[in-house]
PDB file of C-alpha atoms in Angstrom:
ATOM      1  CA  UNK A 262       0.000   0.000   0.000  1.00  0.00           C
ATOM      2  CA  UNK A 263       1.220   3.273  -0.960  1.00  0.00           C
ATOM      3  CA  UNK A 264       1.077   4.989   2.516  1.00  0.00           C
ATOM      4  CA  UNK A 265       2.268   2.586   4.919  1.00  0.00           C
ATOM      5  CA  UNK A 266       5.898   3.509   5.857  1.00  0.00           C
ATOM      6  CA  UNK A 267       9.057   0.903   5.538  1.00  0.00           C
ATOM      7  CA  UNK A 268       8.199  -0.077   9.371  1.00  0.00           C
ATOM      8  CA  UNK A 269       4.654  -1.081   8.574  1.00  0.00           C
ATOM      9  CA  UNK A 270       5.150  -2.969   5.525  1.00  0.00           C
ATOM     10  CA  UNK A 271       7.818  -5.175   7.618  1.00  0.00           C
ATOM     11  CA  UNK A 272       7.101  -9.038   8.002  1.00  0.00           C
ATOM     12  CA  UNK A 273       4.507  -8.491   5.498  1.00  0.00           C
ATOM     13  CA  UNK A 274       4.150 -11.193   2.200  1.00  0.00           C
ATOM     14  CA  UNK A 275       5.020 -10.485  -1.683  1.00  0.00           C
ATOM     15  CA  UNK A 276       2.724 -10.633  -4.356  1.00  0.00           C
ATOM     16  CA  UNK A 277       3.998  -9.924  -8.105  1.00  0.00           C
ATOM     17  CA  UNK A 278       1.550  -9.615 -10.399  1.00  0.00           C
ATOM     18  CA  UNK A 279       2.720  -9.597 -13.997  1.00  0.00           C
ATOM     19  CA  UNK A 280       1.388  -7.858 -17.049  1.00  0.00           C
ATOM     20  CA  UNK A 281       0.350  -9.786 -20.495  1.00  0.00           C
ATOM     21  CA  UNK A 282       2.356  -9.091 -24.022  1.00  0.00           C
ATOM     22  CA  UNK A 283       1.595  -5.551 -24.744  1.00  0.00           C
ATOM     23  CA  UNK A 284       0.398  -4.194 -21.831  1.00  0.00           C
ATOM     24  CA  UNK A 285       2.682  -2.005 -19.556  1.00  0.00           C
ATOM     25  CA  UNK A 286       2.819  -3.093 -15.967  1.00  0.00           C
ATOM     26  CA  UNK A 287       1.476   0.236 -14.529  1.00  0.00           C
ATOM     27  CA  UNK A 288      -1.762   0.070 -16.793  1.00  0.00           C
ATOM     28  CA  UNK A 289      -2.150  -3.379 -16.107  1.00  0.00           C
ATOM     29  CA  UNK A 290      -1.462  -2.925 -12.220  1.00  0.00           C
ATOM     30  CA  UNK A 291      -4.293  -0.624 -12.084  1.00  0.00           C
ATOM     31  CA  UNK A 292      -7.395  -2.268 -14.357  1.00  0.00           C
ATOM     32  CA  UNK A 293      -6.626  -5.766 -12.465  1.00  0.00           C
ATOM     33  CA  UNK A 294      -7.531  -5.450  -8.780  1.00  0.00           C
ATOM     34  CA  UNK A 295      -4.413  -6.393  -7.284  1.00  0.00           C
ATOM     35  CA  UNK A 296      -3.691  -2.355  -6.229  1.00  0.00           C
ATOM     36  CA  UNK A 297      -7.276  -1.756  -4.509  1.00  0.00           C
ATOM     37  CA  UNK A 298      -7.128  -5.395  -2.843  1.00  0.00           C
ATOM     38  CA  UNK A 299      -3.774  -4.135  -1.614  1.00  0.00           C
ATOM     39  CA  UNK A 300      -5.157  -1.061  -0.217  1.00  0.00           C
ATOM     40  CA  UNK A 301      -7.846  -2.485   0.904  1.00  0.00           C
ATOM     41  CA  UNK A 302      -6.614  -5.424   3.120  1.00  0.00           C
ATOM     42  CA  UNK A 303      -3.015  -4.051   3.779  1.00  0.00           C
ATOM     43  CA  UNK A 304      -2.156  -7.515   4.302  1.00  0.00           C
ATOM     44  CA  UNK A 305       1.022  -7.565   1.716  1.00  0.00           C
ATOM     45  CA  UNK A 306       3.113  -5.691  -0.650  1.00  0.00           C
ATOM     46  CA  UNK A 307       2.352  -5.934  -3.999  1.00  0.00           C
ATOM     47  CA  UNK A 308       5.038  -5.706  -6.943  1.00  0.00           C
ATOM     48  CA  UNK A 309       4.153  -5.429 -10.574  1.00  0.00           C
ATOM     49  CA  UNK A 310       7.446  -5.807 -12.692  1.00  0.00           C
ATOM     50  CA  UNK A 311       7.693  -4.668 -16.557  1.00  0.00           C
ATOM     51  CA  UNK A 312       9.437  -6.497 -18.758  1.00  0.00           C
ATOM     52  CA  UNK A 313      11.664  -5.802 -21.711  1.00  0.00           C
ATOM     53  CA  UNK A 314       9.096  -5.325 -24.791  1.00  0.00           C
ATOM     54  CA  UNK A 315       5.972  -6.170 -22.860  1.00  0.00           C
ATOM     55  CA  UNK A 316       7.201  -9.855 -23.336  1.00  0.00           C
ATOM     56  CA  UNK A 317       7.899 -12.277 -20.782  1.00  0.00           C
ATOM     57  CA  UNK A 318      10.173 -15.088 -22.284  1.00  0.00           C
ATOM     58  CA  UNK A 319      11.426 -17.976 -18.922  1.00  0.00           C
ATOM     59  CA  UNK A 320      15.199 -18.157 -20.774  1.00  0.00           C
ATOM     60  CA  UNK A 321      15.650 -14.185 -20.520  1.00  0.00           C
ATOM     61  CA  UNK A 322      13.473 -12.801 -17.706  1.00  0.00           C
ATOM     62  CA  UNK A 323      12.872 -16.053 -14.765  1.00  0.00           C
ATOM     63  CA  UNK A 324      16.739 -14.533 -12.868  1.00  0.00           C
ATOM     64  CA  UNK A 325      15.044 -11.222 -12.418  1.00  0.00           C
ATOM     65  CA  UNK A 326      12.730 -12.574 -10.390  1.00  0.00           C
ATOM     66  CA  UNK A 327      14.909 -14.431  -8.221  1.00  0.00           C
ATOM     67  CA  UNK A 328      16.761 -11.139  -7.895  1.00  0.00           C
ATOM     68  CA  UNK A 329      13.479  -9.232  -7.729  1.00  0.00           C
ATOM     69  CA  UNK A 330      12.630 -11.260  -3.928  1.00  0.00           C
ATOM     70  CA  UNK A 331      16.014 -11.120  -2.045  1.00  0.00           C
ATOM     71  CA  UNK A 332      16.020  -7.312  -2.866  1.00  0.00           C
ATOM     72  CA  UNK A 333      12.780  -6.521  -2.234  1.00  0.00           C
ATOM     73  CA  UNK A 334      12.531  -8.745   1.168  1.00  0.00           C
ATOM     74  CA  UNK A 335      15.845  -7.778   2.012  1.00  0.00           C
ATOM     75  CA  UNK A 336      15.208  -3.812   1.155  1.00  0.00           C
ATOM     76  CA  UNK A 337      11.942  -3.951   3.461  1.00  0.00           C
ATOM     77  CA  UNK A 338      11.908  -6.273   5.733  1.00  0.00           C
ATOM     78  CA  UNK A 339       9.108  -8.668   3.814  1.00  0.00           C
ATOM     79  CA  UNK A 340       8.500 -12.377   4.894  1.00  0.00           C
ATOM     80  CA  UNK A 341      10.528 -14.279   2.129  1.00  0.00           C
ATOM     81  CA  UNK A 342       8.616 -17.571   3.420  1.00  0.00           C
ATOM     82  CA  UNK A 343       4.991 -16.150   1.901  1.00  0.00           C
ATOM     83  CA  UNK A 344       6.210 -15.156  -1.995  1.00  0.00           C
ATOM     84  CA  UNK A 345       3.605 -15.382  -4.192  1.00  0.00           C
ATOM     85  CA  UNK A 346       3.637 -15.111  -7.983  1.00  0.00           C
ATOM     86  CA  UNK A 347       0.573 -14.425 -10.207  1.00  0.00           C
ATOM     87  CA  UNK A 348       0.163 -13.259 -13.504  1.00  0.00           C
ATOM     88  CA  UNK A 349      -2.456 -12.852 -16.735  1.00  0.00           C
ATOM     89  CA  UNK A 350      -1.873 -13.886 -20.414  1.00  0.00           C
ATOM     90  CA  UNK A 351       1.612 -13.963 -21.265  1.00  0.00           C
ATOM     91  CA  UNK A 352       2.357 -13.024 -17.375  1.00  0.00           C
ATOM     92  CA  UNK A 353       0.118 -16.097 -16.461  1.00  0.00           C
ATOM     93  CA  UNK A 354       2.507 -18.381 -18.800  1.00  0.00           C
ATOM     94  CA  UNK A 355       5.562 -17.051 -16.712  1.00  0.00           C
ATOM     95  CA  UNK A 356       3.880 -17.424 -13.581  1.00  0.00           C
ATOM     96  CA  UNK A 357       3.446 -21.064 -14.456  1.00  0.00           C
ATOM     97  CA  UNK A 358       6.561 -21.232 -16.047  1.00  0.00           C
ATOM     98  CA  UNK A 359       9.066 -19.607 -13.249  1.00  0.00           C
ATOM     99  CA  UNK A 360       6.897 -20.496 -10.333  1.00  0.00           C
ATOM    100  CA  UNK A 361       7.655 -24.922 -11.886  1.00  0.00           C
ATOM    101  CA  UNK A 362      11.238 -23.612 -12.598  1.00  0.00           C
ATOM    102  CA  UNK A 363      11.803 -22.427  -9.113  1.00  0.00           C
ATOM    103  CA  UNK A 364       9.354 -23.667  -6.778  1.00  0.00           C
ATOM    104  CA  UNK A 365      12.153 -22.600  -3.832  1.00  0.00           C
ATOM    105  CA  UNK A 366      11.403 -19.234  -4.349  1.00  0.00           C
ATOM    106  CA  UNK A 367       7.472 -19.238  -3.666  1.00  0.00           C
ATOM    107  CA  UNK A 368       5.202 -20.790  -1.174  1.00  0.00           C
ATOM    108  CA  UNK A 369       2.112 -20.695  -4.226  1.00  0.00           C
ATOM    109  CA  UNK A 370       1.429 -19.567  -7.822  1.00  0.00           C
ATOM    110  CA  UNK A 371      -1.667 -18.699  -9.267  1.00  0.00           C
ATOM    111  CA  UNK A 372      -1.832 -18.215 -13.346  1.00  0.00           C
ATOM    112  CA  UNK A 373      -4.906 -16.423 -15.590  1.00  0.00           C
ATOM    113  CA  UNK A 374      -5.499 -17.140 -18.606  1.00  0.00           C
ATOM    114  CA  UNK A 375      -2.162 -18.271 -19.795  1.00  0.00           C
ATOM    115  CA  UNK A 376      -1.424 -20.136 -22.989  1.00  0.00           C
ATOM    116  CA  UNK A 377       0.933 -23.069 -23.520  1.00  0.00           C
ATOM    117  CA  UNK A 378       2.997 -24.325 -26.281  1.00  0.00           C
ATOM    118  CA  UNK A 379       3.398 -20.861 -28.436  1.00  0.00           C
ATOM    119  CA  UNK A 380       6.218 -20.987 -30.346  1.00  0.00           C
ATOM    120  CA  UNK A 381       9.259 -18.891 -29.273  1.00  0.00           C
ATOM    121  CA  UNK A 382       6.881 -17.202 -26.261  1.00  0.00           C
ATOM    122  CA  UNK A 383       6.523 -19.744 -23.809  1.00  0.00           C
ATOM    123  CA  UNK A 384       8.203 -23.291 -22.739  1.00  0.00           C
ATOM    124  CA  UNK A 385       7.388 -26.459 -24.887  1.00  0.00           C
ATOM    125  CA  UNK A 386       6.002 -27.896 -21.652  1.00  0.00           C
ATOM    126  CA  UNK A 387       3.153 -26.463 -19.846  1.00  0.00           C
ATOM    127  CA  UNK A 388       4.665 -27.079 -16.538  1.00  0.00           C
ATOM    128  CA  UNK A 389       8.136 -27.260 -15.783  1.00  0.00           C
ATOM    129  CA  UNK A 390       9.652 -31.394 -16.624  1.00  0.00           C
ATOM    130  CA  UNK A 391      12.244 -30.772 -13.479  1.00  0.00           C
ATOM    131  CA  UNK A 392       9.122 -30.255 -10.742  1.00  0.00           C
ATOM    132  CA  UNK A 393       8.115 -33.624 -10.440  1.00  0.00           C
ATOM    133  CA  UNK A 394      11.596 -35.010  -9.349  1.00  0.00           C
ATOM    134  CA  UNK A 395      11.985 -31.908  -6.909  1.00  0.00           C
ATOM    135  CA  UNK A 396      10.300 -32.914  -4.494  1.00  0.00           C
ATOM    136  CA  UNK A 397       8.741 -29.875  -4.288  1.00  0.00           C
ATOM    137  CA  UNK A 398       5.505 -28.973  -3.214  1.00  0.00           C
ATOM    138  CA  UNK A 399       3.746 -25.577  -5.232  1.00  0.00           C
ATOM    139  CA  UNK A 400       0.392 -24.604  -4.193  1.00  0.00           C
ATOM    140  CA  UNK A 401      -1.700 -23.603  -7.174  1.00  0.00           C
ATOM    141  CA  UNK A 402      -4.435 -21.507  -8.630  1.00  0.00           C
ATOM    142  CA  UNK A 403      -5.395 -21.930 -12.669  1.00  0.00           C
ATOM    143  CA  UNK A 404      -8.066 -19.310 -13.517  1.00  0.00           C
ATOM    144  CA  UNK A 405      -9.332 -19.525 -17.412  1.00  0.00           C
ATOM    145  CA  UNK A 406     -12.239 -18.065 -19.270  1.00  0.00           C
ATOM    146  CA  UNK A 407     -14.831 -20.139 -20.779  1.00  0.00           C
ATOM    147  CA  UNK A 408     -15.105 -18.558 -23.701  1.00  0.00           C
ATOM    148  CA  UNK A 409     -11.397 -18.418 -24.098  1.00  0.00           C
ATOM    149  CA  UNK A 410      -9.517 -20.933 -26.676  1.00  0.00           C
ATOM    150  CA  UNK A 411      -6.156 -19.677 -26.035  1.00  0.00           C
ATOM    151  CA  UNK A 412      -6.196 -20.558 -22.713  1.00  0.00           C
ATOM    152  CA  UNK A 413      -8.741 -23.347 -21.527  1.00  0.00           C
ATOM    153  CA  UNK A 414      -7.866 -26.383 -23.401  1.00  0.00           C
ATOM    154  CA  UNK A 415      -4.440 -26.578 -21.317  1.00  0.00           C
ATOM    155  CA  UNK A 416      -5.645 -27.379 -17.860  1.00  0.00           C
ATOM    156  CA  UNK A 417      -5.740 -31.165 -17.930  1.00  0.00           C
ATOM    157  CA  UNK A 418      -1.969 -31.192 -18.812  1.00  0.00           C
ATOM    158  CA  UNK A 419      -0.959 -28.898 -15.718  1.00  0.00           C
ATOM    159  CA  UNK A 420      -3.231 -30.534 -13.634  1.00  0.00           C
ATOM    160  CA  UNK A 421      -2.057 -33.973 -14.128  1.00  0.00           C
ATOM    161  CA  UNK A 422       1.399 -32.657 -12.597  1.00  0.00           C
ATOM    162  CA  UNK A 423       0.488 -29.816 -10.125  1.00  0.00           C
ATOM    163  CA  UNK A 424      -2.162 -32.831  -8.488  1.00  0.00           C
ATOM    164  CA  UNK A 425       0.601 -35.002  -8.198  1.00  0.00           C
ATOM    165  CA  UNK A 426       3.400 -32.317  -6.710  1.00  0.00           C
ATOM    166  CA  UNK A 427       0.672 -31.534  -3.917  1.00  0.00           C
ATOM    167  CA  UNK A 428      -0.034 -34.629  -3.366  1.00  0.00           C
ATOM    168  CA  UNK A 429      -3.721 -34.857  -4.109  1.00  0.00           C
ATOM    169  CA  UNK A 430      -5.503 -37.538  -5.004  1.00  0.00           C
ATOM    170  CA  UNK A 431      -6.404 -37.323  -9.411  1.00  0.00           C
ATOM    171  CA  UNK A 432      -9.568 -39.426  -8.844  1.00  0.00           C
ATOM    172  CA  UNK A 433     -11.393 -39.483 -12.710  1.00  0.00           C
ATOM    173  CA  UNK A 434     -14.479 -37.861 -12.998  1.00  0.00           C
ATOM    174  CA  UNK A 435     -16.980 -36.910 -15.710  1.00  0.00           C
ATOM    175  CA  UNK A 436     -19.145 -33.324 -16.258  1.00  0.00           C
ATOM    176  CA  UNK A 437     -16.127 -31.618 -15.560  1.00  0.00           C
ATOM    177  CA  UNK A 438     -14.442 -28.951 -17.199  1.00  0.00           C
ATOM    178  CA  UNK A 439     -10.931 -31.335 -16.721  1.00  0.00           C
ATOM    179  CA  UNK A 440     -10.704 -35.339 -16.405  1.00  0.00           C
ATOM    180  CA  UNK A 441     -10.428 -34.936 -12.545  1.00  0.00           C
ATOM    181  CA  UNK A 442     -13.167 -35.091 -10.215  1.00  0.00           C
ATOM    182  CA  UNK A 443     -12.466 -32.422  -7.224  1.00  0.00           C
ATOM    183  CA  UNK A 444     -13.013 -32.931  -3.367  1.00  0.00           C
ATOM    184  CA  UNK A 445     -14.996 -29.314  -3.334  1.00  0.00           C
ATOM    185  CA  UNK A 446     -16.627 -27.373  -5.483  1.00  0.00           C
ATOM    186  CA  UNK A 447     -17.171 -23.593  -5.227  1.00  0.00           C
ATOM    187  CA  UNK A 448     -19.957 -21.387  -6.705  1.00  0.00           C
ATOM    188  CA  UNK A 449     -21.718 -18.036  -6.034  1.00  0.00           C
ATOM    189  CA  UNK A 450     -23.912 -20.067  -4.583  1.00  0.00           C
ATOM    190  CA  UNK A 451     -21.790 -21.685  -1.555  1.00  0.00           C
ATOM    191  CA  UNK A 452     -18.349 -19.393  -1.378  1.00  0.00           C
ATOM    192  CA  UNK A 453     -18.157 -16.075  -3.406  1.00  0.00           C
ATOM    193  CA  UNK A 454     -21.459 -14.940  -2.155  1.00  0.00           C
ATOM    194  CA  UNK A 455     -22.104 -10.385  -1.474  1.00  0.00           C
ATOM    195  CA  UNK A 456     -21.204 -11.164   2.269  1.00  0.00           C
ATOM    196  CA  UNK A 457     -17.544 -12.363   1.336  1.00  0.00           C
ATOM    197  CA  UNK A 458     -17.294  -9.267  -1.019  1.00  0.00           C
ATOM    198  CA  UNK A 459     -18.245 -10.519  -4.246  1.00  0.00           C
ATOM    199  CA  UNK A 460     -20.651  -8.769  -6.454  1.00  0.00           C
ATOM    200  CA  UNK A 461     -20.663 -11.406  -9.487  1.00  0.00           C
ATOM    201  CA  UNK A 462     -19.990 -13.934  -7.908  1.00  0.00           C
ATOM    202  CA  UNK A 463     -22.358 -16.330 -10.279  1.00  0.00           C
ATOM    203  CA  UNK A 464     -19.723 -16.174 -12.755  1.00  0.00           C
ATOM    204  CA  UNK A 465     -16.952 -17.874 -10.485  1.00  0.00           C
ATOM    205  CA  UNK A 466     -16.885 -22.250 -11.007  1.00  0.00           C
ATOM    206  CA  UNK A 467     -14.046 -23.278  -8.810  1.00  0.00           C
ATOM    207  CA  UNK A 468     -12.777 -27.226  -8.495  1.00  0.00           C
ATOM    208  CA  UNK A 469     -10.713 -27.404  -5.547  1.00  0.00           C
ATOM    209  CA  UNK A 470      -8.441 -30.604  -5.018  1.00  0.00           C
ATOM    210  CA  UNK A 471      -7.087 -31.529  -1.096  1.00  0.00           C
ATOM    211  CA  UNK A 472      -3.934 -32.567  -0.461  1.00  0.00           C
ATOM    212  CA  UNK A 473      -3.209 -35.378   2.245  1.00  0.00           C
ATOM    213  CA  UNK A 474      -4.170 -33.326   5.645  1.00  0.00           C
ATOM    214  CA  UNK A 475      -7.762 -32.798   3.706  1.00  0.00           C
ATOM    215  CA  UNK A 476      -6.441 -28.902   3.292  1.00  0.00           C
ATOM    216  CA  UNK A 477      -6.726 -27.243  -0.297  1.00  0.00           C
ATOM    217  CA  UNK A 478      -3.463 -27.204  -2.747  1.00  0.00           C
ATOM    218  CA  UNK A 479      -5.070 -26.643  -5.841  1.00  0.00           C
ATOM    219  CA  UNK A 480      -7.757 -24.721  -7.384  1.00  0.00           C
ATOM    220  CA  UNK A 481      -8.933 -24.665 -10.869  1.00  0.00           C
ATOM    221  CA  UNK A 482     -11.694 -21.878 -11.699  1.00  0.00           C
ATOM    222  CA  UNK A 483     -13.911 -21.269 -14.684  1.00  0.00           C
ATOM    223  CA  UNK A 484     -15.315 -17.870 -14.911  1.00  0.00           C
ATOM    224  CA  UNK A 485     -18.581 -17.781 -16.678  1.00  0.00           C
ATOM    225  CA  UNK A 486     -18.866 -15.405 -20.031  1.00  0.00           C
ATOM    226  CA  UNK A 487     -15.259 -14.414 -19.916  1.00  0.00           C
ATOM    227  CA  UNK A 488     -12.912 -14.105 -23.258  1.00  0.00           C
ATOM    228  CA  UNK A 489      -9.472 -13.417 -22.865  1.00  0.00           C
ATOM    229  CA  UNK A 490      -9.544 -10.871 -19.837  1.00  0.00           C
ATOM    230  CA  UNK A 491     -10.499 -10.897 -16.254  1.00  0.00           C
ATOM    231  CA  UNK A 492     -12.149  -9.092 -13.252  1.00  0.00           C
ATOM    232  CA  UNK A 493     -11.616  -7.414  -9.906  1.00  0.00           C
ATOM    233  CA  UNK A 494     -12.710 -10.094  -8.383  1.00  0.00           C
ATOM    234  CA  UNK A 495     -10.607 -12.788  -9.164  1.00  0.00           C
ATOM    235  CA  UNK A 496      -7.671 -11.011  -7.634  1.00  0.00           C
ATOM    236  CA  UNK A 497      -9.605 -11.641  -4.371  1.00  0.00           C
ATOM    237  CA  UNK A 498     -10.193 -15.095  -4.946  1.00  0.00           C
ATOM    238  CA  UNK A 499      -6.607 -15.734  -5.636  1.00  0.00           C
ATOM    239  CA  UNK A 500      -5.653 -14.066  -2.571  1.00  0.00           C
ATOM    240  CA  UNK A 501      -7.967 -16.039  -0.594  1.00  0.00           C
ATOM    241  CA  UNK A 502      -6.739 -19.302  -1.644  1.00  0.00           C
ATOM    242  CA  UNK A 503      -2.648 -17.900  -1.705  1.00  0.00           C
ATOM    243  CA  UNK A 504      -2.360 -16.544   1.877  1.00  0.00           C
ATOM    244  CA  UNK A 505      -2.785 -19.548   3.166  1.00  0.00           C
ATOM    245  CA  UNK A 506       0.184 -20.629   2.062  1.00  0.00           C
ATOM    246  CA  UNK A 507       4.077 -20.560   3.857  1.00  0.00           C
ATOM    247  CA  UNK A 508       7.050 -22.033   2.691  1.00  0.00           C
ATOM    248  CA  UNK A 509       9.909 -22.796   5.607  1.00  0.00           C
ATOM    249  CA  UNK A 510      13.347 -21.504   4.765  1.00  0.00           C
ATOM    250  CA  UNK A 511      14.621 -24.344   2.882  1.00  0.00           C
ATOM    251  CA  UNK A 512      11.675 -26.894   2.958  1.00  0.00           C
ATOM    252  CA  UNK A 513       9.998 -28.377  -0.202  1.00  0.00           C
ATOM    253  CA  UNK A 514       7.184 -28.746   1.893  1.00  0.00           C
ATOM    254  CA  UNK A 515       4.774 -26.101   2.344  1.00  0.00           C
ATOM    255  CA  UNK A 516       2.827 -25.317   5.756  1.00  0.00           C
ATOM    256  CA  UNK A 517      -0.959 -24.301   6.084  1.00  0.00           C
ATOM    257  CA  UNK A 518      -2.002 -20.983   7.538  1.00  0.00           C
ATOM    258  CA  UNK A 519      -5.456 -21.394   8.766  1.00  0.00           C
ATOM    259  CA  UNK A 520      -7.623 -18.332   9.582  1.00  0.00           C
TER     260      UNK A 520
END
């Protein structure tokens, strides 16, 4: 938040929240929620890198974010256990893409609406090959639009990995949007009603999978009549599902922050 002093931002988490191609990261910080949530909750510090070009590209830019975290944590004191990385478009697919590369450096990731397997833009795989014989555990979110092709026919393929990583059960299921029945299901109807702050809250179909203490690791949402672009309100879903999230100095495990 812009007028809380060094002091009060101290022990506080790190959000980034990256722009798509095209889009500088000041216009995008301020159209995406991220900024008001900030504000609003004062519960972290919220960083919005730009990249060179308005391209992200993992074999230039993931470094600078390693760099971006011990200098910003150092500079101000923040909690380098709760790093969180989230991102739309292009800035979803190197949220997904840094966040599998370097799972050390964040306790959860959470991409929109990012696209997989374009040529000379983003990996060849959709999630990082060298996660699965970490031993690392990543929390994550996957947010796409329903009426987006660039983005929603991916989610099986991270899924099958990010399930396994968090060690949640991939039970099959049918009438899903993916091949993988969830332990929870949220809707306006039962979770992002007006009374936990969200005004369209109809449009929000969230799959949640459990990992083996019964506690959520990985969300999948569909928002309802939604191209390539995204609301407020999604930034405060995201949140809701990343704070709960720490990772120990040093641990591949992650711990769970209840309430």
């Amino acid at each position: 938040p812009q007028d809380m002093s060094k002091e009060q931002v101290r022990g506080l988490p790190l959000v980034f929240t990256v722009h798509g191609r095209g889009e500088p990261a000041w216009l995008f910080a301020e159209k995406n929620g991220w900024d008001t949530l900030a504000d609003e909750t004062r519960a972290f510090v919220l960083a919005a890198p730009d990249s060179p070009g308005n391209i992200w590209q993992a074999g230039r830019d993931a470094d600078a974010f390693g760099a971006l975290i011990d200098h910003l944590c150092q500079c101000y004191g923040l909690d380098r256990t709760r790093v969180y990385l989230t991102g739309f478009s292009n800035g979803g697919s190197i949220t997904r893409e840094v966040g599998t590369l370097h799972p050390e450096w964040f306790a959860a990731i959470a991409p929109f609406n990012a696209p997989v397997h374009v040529p000379d833009v983003v990996m060849d795989d959709a999630v990082a090959p060298s996660l699965e014989a970490s031993g690392f555990e990543l929390p994550y979110w996957v947010t796409v639009g329903d009426n987006d092709p660039a983005a929603i026919v991916d989610v099986d393929e991270q899924l099958e990995v990010m399930l396994e990583v968090n060690g949640c059960q991939a039970r099959a299921g049918a009438g899903f949007t993916t091949r993988f029945a969830p332990d929870e299901i949220r809707t306006g109807e039962n979770y992002y009603t007006s009374a936990r702050g969200y005004a369209q809250g109809e449009r929000f179909r969230t799959l949640v999978y459990c990992g083996r203490d019964g506690l959520p690791r990985v969300g999948y949402t569909v928002m309802k009549n939604m191209p390539h672009g995204a609301i407020c309100e999604q930034s405060r879903a995201t949140w809701e599902f990343l704070r709960h999230f720490r990772r120990p100095a040093g641990s591949r495990q992650i711990e769970y922050l209840p309430d």
